[in-house]
Coordinates of C-alpha atoms and ligand atoms in Angstrom, one line a residue:
M373 CA -5.5 -16.8 -20.3
S374 CA -3.2 -14.1 -18.7
V375 CA -4.3 -11.3 -16.8
G376 CA -1.2 -8.4 -15.8
I377 CA -1.5 -4.7 -14.6
V378 CA -2.5 -2.2 -18.1
G379 CA -2.3 1.5 -15.5
V380 CA -1.5 2.4 -13.4
G381 CA -1.3 6.0 -11.2
S382 CA -1.2 7.1 -7.6
Y383 CA -2.1 10.7 -6.3
L384 CA -0.6 11.9 -2.6
P385 CA -1.5 15.5 -1.2
H386 CA 0.6 18.3 -1.4
K387 CA 0.5 19.1 2.5
I388 CA 3.8 18.0 3.5
L389 CA 5.2 17.1 7.5
T390 CA 8.7 16.8 7.7
N391 CA 10.6 15.4 10.7
F392 CA 11.0 19.1 11.7
D393 CA 7.2 20.1 11.6
L394 CA 7.4 16.8 14.0
E395 CA 10.2 17.8 16.1
K396 CA 7.4 20.9 17.4
M397 CA 5.0 18.8 18.1
V398 CA 6.4 15.4 19.8
D399 CA 9.1 14.7 22.1
T400 CA 11.0 13.3 18.9
S401 CA 14.2 14.3 16.3
N402 CA 15.1 14.3 12.7
E403 CA 17.7 12.5 14.2
W404 CA 15.6 9.4 15.4
I405 CA 13.2 9.5 12.4
R406 CA 15.9 9.1 9.6
T407 CA 18.1 6.5 11.2
R408 CA 15.2 3.8 13.3
T409 CA 13.3 4.5 10.4
G410 CA 14.1 5.7 6.5
I411 CA 11.7 8.3 7.4
S412 CA 12.1 12.5 6.2
E413 CA 8.8 13.6 5.4
R414 CA 5.2 12.8 4.3
R415 CA 2.0 13.7 3.1
I416 CA -1.0 14.7 4.8
V417 CA -4.6 15.5 3.6
D418 CA -6.5 18.6 3.9
D419 CA -9.1 18.6 6.8
D420 CA -11.7 19.2 3.6
V421 CA -10.6 16.5 1.6
N422 CA -11.4 13.2 2.3
I423 CA -9.6 8.9 0.9
S424 CA -12.7 9.1 -1.9
D425 CA -10.8 12.0 -2.2
I426 CA -7.2 10.8 -3.3
A427 CA -8.7 7.6 -4.4
V428 CA -10.4 9.4 -7.0
E429 CA -7.2 11.1 -8.3
A430 CA -4.8 8.6 -8.1
A431 CA -7.4 5.9 -10.4
K432 CA -7.8 8.6 -13.0
K433 CA -4.1 8.9 -13.5
A434 CA -4.4 4.7 -13.9
L435 CA -7.4 5.5 -16.1
L436 CA -5.0 7.8 -18.4
N437 CA -2.2 5.7 -18.4
A438 CA -4.5 2.3 -19.5
G439 CA -6.1 4.4 -22.2
L440 CA -9.2 3.7 -20.3
E441 CA -12.5 5.6 -19.0
I442 CA -14.2 4.5 -16.2
K443 CA -17.6 3.3 -18.3
D444 CA -15.1 0.6 -19.7
I445 CA -14.2 -0.7 -15.8
D446 CA -16.3 -3.9 -15.0
L447 CA -15.3 -3.4 -11.0
I448 CA -14.2 -1.5 -8.6
I449 CA -12.1 -3.0 -5.9
L450 CA -10.1 -0.2 -3.1
A451 CA -7.9 -1.6 0.1
T452 CA -7.9 0.5 2.5
C453 CA -7.0 0.3 6.3
S454 CA -8.6 3.5 6.8
P455 CA -12.2 3.9 5.5
E456 CA -14.2 6.5 5.1
M457 CA -17.2 5.0 7.0
V458 CA -18.0 1.7 8.3
M459 CA -21.3 2.5 6.4
P460 CA -21.0 2.7 2.9
S461 CA -17.4 1.0 1.3
T462 CA -15.3 3.8 0.8
S463 CA -15.2 1.8 -3.3
C464 CA -19.2 2.6 -3.7
L465 CA -18.2 7.0 -2.8
V466 CA -15.0 6.5 -5.3
Q467 CA -17.6 4.8 -7.8
K468 CA -20.2 7.4 -7.6
K469 CA -17.6 10.0 -7.5
L470 CA -16.6 8.2 -11.2
G471 CA -19.0 9.0 -12.4
A472 CA -20.1 5.1 -12.4
K473 CA -23.6 3.9 -12.6
T474 CA -24.0 0.3 -11.4
I475 CA -20.7 -1.7 -11.7
P476 CA -20.1 -3.6 -8.1
A477 CA -17.5 -2.3 -6.5
F478 CA -16.1 -3.2 -2.7
D479 CA -13.5 -2.7 0.2
M480 CA -10.7 -5.2 1.0
L481 CA -9.8 -5.4 4.7
A482 CA -6.3 -6.8 4.5
G483 CA -4.1 -4.4 6.3
C484 CA -1.5 -2.8 4.4
T485 CA -1.4 -6.0 2.1
G486 CA -4.5 -4.8 1.0
L487 CA -3.1 -4.4 -2.8
I488 CA -1.4 -7.9 -2.6
Y489 CA -4.5 -9.2 -1.6
A490 CA -7.3 -6.8 -3.9
I491 CA -4.9 -7.4 -7.3
T492 CA -4.4 -11.5 -6.5
T493 CA -8.7 -10.7 -6.2
G494 CA -9.2 -8.7 -9.1
A495 CA -7.4 -10.6 -11.5
Q496 CA -9.0 -13.8 -10.3
F497 CA -12.5 -12.0 -12.1
I498 CA -10.8 -11.4 -15.2
E499 CA -9.6 -14.9 -15.4
T500 CA -12.7 -16.5 -14.9
G501 CA -14.3 -14.8 -17.5
M502 CA -16.6 -12.8 -15.4
Y503 CA -15.2 -9.4 -16.0
K504 CA -12.5 -7.7 -18.6
K505 CA -10.9 -5.1 -16.4
V506 CA -11.2 -4.6 -13.0
L507 CA -10.2 -1.5 -10.9
V508 CA -7.8 -1.8 -7.8
I509 CA -6.6 1.0 -5.7
G510 CA -5.3 1.3 -2.3
A511 CA -5.8 4.5 -0.4
D512 CA -5.0 5.5 3.5
A513 CA -5.5 8.1 5.6
L514 CA -3.9 7.1 8.5
S515 CA -3.2 10.7 9.7
R516 CA -6.6 9.8 10.6
H517 CA -5.9 7.2 13.2
L518 CA -2.9 8.4 15.0
D519 CA -2.6 10.1 17.9
W520 CA -0.2 12.5 17.8
T521 CA 1.3 13.1 21.2
D522 CA 2.3 9.4 20.8
R523 CA 5.9 9.5 18.9
A524 CA 5.9 5.7 18.9
T525 CA 3.3 5.4 15.9
C526 CA 2.3 9.2 15.2
V527 CA 5.8 9.9 13.2
L528 CA 5.6 6.5 11.2
F529 CA 3.1 7.1 8.8
G530 CA 1.6 8.8 6.1
D531 CA -1.5 9.6 3.2
G532 CA -1.8 8.8 -0.1
A533 CA -3.1 6.5 -3.0
G534 CA -2.3 4.8 -5.4
A535 CA -4.1 2.6 -8.0
V536 CA -3.3 -0.2 -10.6
V537 CA -5.9 -1.2 -13.1
L538 CA -6.3 -4.7 -14.6
G539 CA -7.0 -6.7 -18.0
E540 CA -6.1 -9.6 -20.3
V541 CA -2.7 -9.6 -21.6
E542 CA -1.1 -11.3 -24.3
D543 CA 0.4 -15.3 -23.4
G544 CA 3.4 -15.1 -20.6
Y545 CA 2.9 -12.1 -19.4
G546 CA 1.1 -10.4 -16.9
I547 CA 1.1 -12.4 -13.0
L548 CA 2.4 -14.7 -12.8
S549 CA 1.7 -16.1 -9.2
N550 CA 0.4 -14.5 -6.6
Y551 CA 0.9 -15.3 -2.7
L552 CA -1.2 -14.5 0.1
A553 CA -1.0 -15.3 4.1
A554 CA -2.7 -14.2 7.0
T555 CA -2.4 -14.7 10.9
G556 CA -5.1 -13.6 13.3
A557 CA -3.1 -15.0 16.4
G558 CA -0.9 -11.3 16.0
A559 CA -4.2 -9.5 15.4
E560 CA -3.8 -7.4 19.3
L561 CA -0.1 -6.5 17.4
L562 CA -1.3 -3.7 15.6
R563 CA -4.6 -2.3 15.6
I564 CA -7.4 0.6 15.8
P565 CA -9.4 -1.1 19.0
A566 CA -12.5 1.7 18.5
G567 CA -14.5 2.7 16.1
G568 CA -16.1 -0.5 15.0
S569 CA -19.2 -2.7 16.2
G570 CA -16.9 -4.4 19.1
M571 CA -16.3 -1.0 20.5
P572 CA -18.1 1.9 19.0
A573 CA -17.3 5.4 19.8
T574 CA -18.0 6.4 23.5
E575 CA -16.9 9.7 25.7
E576 CA -14.4 6.6 26.8
S577 CA -13.0 5.8 24.4
F578 CA -12.6 9.0 22.8
E579 CA -10.7 10.0 26.4
K580 CA -8.5 6.9 25.8
K581 CA -7.4 7.5 21.6
L582 CA -8.8 4.1 21.2
H583 CA -9.8 4.9 18.0
C584 CA -5.8 6.3 17.3
I585 CA -3.5 3.2 15.6
Q586 CA -2.1 0.8 18.3
M587 CA 1.3 -0.9 17.6
S588 CA 3.9 -3.2 18.7
G589 CA 6.7 -1.5 16.9
G590 CA 9.7 -4.6 17.7
E591 CA 6.8 -7.2 17.2
V592 CA 5.8 -5.8 13.9
F593 CA 9.4 -5.3 13.2
K594 CA 10.3 -9.0 13.3
F595 CA 6.6 -9.9 12.3
A596 CA 7.9 -7.9 8.9
S597 CA 10.9 -9.0 8.6
R598 CA 10.4 -12.7 8.3
A599 CA 7.2 -12.1 6.3
L600 CA 8.9 -10.3 3.5
P601 CA 11.4 -12.9 2.6
Q602 CA 9.1 -15.6 3.5
A603 CA 6.2 -14.5 0.8
T604 CA 9.5 -13.7 -1.2
K605 CA 11.0 -17.1 -1.9
A606 CA 7.3 -18.6 -1.7
V607 CA 5.6 -16.5 -4.8
L608 CA 8.8 -16.7 -6.6
K609 CA 8.7 -20.5 -6.3
R610 CA 4.5 -20.3 -7.8
A611 CA 6.2 -18.6 -10.8
N612 CA 8.8 -21.3 -11.4
L613 CA 11.6 -18.0 -11.1
T614 CA 14.7 -17.4 -8.8
L615 CA 15.9 -13.5 -7.2
A616 CA 18.2 -13.7 -10.1
D617 CA 14.8 -13.8 -12.1
V618 CA 13.2 -10.5 -10.5
K619 CA 14.3 -6.4 -12.0
Y620 CA 12.6 -5.1 -8.6
I621 CA 10.8 -5.8 -5.7
I622 CA 8.6 -3.5 -4.4
P623 CA 7.8 -3.6 -1.1
H624 CA 5.2 -2.0 1.3
Q625 CA 7.3 0.9 2.7
A626 CA 6.9 0.9 6.6
N627 CA 10.3 1.2 7.6
I628 CA 13.7 1.1 5.8
R629 CA 15.0 -1.0 8.6
I630 CA 13.2 -4.1 7.4
L631 CA 13.3 -3.5 3.9
E632 CA 17.4 -4.0 5.0
T633 CA 17.0 -6.7 7.0
A634 CA 14.9 -8.7 4.7
A635 CA 17.8 -7.4 2.3
K636 CA 20.4 -8.9 4.4
K637 CA 18.4 -12.8 4.9
L638 CA 17.2 -12.9 1.1
G639 CA 21.1 -12.5 0.1
V640 CA 19.8 -10.1 -2.9
D641 CA 21.1 -6.3 -3.2
F642 CA 19.5 -3.6 -1.6
N643 CA 19.2 -2.0 -5.3
K644 CA 17.1 -4.4 -6.2
L645 CA 14.4 -3.3 -3.6
I646 CA 12.4 -0.1 -4.6
K647 CA 12.4 2.5 -1.7
N648 CA 10.4 5.9 -1.4
I649 CA 9.8 5.9 1.9
D650 CA 11.8 9.0 2.9
K651 CA 9.0 11.7 0.8
Y652 CA 6.2 9.8 2.0
G653 CA 6.0 7.1 5.0
N654 CA 3.8 4.4 5.4
T655 CA 0.8 4.9 3.4
S656 CA -0.3 1.9 4.1
T657 CA -2.7 0.1 1.3
A658 CA -1.2 2.8 -1.4
S659 CA 2.4 2.5 -1.2
I660 CA 3.6 -0.3 -3.3
A661 CA 0.6 1.5 -6.3
I662 CA 2.7 5.1 -5.5
A663 CA 5.9 2.9 -5.1
L664 CA 5.1 1.1 -9.2
D665 CA 3.8 4.4 -10.2
E666 CA 7.1 6.4 -10.1
L667 CA 9.0 3.1 -11.2
Q668 CA 6.7 3.7 -14.4
R669 CA 7.2 6.8 -14.9
A670 CA 10.7 7.3 -14.2
N671 CA 11.0 4.5 -17.6
K672 CA 12.8 2.4 -15.3
I673 CA 9.8 -0.8 -16.1
H674 CA 10.6 -1.3 -19.7
E675 CA 8.6 -5.1 -21.6
G676 CA 9.6 -8.0 -19.9
D677 CA 10.7 -7.2 -16.8
I678 CA 9.5 -9.0 -14.0
L679 CA 8.2 -7.3 -11.2
L680 CA 7.5 -8.7 -6.8
L681 CA 5.5 -6.5 -5.6
V682 CA 5.3 -8.2 -1.8
G683 CA 3.1 -6.4 1.5
F684 CA 2.8 -7.4 5.4
G685 CA 0.8 -5.5 7.8
A686 CA -2.6 -5.5 9.9
G687 CA -3.7 -8.6 10.8
L688 CA -1.3 -10.3 10.8
T689 CA -1.6 -10.4 6.9
W690 CA 1.1 -10.6 4.0
G691 CA 1.6 -11.6 0.3
A692 CA 2.8 -11.2 -2.4
N693 CA 2.7 -11.3 -7.2
V694 CA 4.9 -11.7 -8.7
I695 CA 4.1 -10.0 -12.5
K696 CA 5.8 -9.9 -15.9
W697 CA 5.3 -6.5 -17.1
G698 CA 3.8 -5.4 -20.7
G699 CA 2.3 -7.8 -23.3
N700 CA -0.6 -4.6 -23.7
K701 CA -1.0 -4.7 -27.2
K702 CA -2.9 -1.2 -26.5
N703 CA -1.6 0.7 -24.2
R704 CA 2.2 -0.3 -24.6
Ligands
ACO1968 N1 11.1 9.6 18.6 C1 12.4 9.9 19.4 N2 12.4 8.0 20.2 C2 11.3 7.7 20.2 C3 10.3 8.0 19.4 C4 10.3 8.7 18.8 N3 9.5 8.6 17.4 N4 9.6 6.6 18.9 C5 10.4 5.5 20.0 N5 11.0 6.2 20.5 C6 12.0 6.0 22.0 C7 11.6 5.0 23.2 O1 10.4 5.9 23.7 C8 12.3 4.2 22.9 O2 12.9 5.2 24.5 P1 14.1 4.0 26.0 O3 14.5 3.3 25.6 O4 13.7 5.5 26.7 O5 12.4 3.0 25.9 C9 13.1 3.9 22.3 O6 12.9 5.1 21.1 C10 14.1 3.0 21.5 O7 12.4 2.7 20.9 P2 12.1 1.4 20.4 O8 10.5 0.5 20.3 O9 12.3 0.1 20.5 O10 12.3 1.4 18.4 P3 13.2 0.6 17.8 O11 14.6 0.9 17.0 O12 12.2 -0.1 18.0 O13 11.7 1.5 16.8 C11 9.6 1.7 15.1 C12 10.5 1.8 16.7 C13 10.5 2.3 14.1 C14 8.1 2.2 15.7 C15 10.1 0.0 14.9 O14 9.7 -1.1 15.7 C16 9.3 -0.3 14.0 O15 9.6 -0.1 12.2 N6 8.7 -1.1 13.6 C17 7.9 -2.1 12.5 C18 5.9 -0.8 12.5 C19 5.9 -0.9 11.6 O16 6.2 -1.5 10.3 N7 4.1 -1.1 11.3 C20 3.2 -1.3 9.9 C21 3.4 -3.0 9.3 S1 2.1 -2.9 8.8 C22 1.0 -1.3 8.3 O17 2.0 -0.8 7.6 C23 0.3 -1.0 8.8

């Protein structure tokens, strides 16, 4: 059986935080942020909005795009790095808000590679015949975990959500190969140390800002610049394809210079890599789905196009999917 993406949607909060706004908050400059990261602005959720809210908005759009309703969905997997709370899972909050009664729902914690892990996992449920339609969401509000006095991290991230619906497609279409990897040896390079059972919230953890993102930027940069090309090559090999077959590489949007370095290593035209980091910053698990949705809405993806989705993030984790777009009789 072939499993593919039969619907896609995304949601960005309306509030825009520009580099010029950040100049007034922290010792940085538009020039530094633009040249070092490629980011001009990012979206930030309002105080009364949670990630389950933005996840629901993205999910509704993906369902609409698929021509489906929530009653048609058998399973929800929500990838995130900023769950609404430790317990229950954010996916259960989303399930309720979408009006689903008892379908299973679980969170996928795989850093910014979460969407790739979730697509790969969701597809297995369909391939085994256990479920027919799976809703996969990537949603993050990492603005809630930023130390707004730490210029090395607070300029990088933005909030957003993206979603895809997975379902059976015609033979030869859909997901052609998957590649997943992780190395806990790099766990300390990118983390939010407090808030879990290892370091519950205390006055001290609050004062030391241990609920905020800590990152060894240079090390993560080196890792990402290696992981992206490696996952790209590995997933293409599994699909028995080459870069020449790929219409678009849709990478996780973390830093434009990571994408430039990866494109050079791969020897691929930079235009083949989809970029929207200038508008949204790093939206973590949402970035790939947001970029995919924008491409589709711009009518830039056509039946039979080969897309390569590739991510990397905390864990450390990395992974990729190769997808032959289309083959969905009902929807396209
Ligand atoms: N504004 C101005 N100056 C800054 C800022 C800022 N916002 N941030 C850092 N600097 C300064 C530093 O203090 C340093 O100054 P110094 O030389 O006087 O000590 C100088 O700029 C250079 O700092 P570097 O850290 O060497 O800058 P670099 O070019 O490496 O860029 C960055 C830093 C953007 C964080 C880069 O390392 C990076 O993008 N790393 C990867 C980040 C990433 O991808 N994270 C997420 C991946 S996974 C996920 O998505 C969860």
